XYZ file of C-alpha atoms in Angstrom:
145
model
C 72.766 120.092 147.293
C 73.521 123.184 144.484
C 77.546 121.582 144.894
C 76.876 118.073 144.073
C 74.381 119.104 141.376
C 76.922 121.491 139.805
C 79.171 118.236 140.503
C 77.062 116.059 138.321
C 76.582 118.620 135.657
C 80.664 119.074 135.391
C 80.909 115.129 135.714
C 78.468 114.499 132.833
C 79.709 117.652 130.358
C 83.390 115.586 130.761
C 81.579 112.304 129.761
C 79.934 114.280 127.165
C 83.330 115.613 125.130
C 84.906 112.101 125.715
C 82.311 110.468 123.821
C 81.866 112.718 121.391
C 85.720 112.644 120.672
C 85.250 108.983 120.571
C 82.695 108.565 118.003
C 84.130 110.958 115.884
C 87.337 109.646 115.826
C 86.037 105.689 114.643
C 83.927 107.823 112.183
C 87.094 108.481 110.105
C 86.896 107.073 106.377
C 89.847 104.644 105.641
C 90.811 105.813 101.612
C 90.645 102.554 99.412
C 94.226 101.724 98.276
C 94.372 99.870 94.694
C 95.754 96.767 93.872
C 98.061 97.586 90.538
C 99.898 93.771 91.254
C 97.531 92.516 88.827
C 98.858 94.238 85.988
C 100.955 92.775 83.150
C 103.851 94.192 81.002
C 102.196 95.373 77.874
C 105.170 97.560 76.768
C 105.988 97.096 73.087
C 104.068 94.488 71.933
C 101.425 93.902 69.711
C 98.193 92.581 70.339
C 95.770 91.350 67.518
C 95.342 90.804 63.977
C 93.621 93.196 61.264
C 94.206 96.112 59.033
C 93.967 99.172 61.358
C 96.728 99.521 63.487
C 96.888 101.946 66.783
C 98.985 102.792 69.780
C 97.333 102.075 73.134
C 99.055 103.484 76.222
C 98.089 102.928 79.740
C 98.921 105.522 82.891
C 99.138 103.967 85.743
C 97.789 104.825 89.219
C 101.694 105.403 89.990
C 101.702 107.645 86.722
C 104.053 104.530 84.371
C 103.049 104.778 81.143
C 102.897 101.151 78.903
C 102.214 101.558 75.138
C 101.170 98.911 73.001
C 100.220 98.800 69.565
C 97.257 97.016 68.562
C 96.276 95.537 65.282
C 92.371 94.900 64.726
C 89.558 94.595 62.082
C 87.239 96.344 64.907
C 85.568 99.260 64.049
C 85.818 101.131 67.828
C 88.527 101.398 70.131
C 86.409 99.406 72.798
C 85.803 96.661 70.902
C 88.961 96.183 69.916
C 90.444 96.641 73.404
C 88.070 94.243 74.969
C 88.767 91.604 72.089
C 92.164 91.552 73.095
C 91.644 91.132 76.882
C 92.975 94.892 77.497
C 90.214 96.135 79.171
C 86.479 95.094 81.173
C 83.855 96.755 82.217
C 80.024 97.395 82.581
C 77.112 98.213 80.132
C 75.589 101.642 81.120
C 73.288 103.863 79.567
C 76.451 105.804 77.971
C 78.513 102.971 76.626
C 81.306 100.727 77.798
C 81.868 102.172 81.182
C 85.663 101.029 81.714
C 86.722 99.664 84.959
C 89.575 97.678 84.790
C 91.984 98.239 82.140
C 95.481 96.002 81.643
C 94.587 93.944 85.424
C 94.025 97.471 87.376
C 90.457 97.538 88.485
C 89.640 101.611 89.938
C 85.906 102.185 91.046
C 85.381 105.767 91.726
C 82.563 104.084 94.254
C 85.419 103.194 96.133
C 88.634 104.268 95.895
C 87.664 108.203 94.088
C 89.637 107.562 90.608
C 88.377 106.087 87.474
C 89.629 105.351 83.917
C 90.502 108.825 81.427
C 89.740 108.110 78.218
C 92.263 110.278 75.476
C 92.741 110.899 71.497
C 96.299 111.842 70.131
C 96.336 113.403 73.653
C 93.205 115.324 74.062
C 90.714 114.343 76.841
C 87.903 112.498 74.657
C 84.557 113.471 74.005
C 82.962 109.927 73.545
C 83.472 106.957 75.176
C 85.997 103.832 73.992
C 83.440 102.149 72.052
C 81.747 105.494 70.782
C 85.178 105.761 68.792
C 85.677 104.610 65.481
C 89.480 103.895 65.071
C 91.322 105.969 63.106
C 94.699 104.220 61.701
C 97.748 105.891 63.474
C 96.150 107.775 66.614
C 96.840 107.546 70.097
C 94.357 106.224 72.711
C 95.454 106.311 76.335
C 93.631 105.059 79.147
C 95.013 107.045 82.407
C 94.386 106.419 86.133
C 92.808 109.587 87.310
C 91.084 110.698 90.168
């Protein structure tokens, strides 16, 4: 009787570690991959019409850069980005919070990388429609993570 009930014990301990190895294993996360097909060549050209005049450069999830100049009577980056179909995204307590810029949509939710938000090359301290334009700067929109 002490055999078969050492028997069982071993039996079951096995059963045990194989399920355990199981259920972790289909546990794993699978990492979101992003779609960047949806993009569009934005590379010198102009978008817009108005006075103030800026470069906008997108980084890629792939690290390509695409600069762009655009032309607007806007008085923040955002809105002038969003009037020209450059980027979308959703109202939040903080602003424009930018999810898809140029046909790349990133949701940190998801996939762990958003959209960095820079002046004349400086990470920026407001959002894109918490700044006013200033004629001749720089703002780049990056893929980071």
């Amino acid at each position: 009787m002490k055999k078969n009930l050492k028997l069982i014990s071993l039996i079951l301990c096995f059963v045990l570690v194989a399920a355990m190895a199981l259920f972790t294993t289909g546990c794993a996360t699978e990492k979101a991959s992003v779609d960047t097909t949806a993009s569009q060549s934005i590379d010198g050209k102009t978008f817009g019409e108005g006075a103030k005049s800026f470069t906008f450069e997108v980084v890629d999830t792939e690290g390509n850069s695409q600069k762009a100049t655009i032309k607007t009577d806007a008085q923040t980056v955002g809105d002038a980005l969003v009037e020209n179909g450059l980027v979308e995204g959703e109202e939040s307590s903080f602003g424009l919070y930018v999810k898809t810029v140029n046909g790349i949509t990133l949701d940190y939710d998801k996939d762990h990388k958003y959209w960095a938000f820079y002046v004349d090359g400086e990470y920026a301290m407001t959002g894109v429609d918490g700044t006013d334009i200033t004629e001749g700067s720089v703002y780049k929109l990056a893929a980071e993570e």
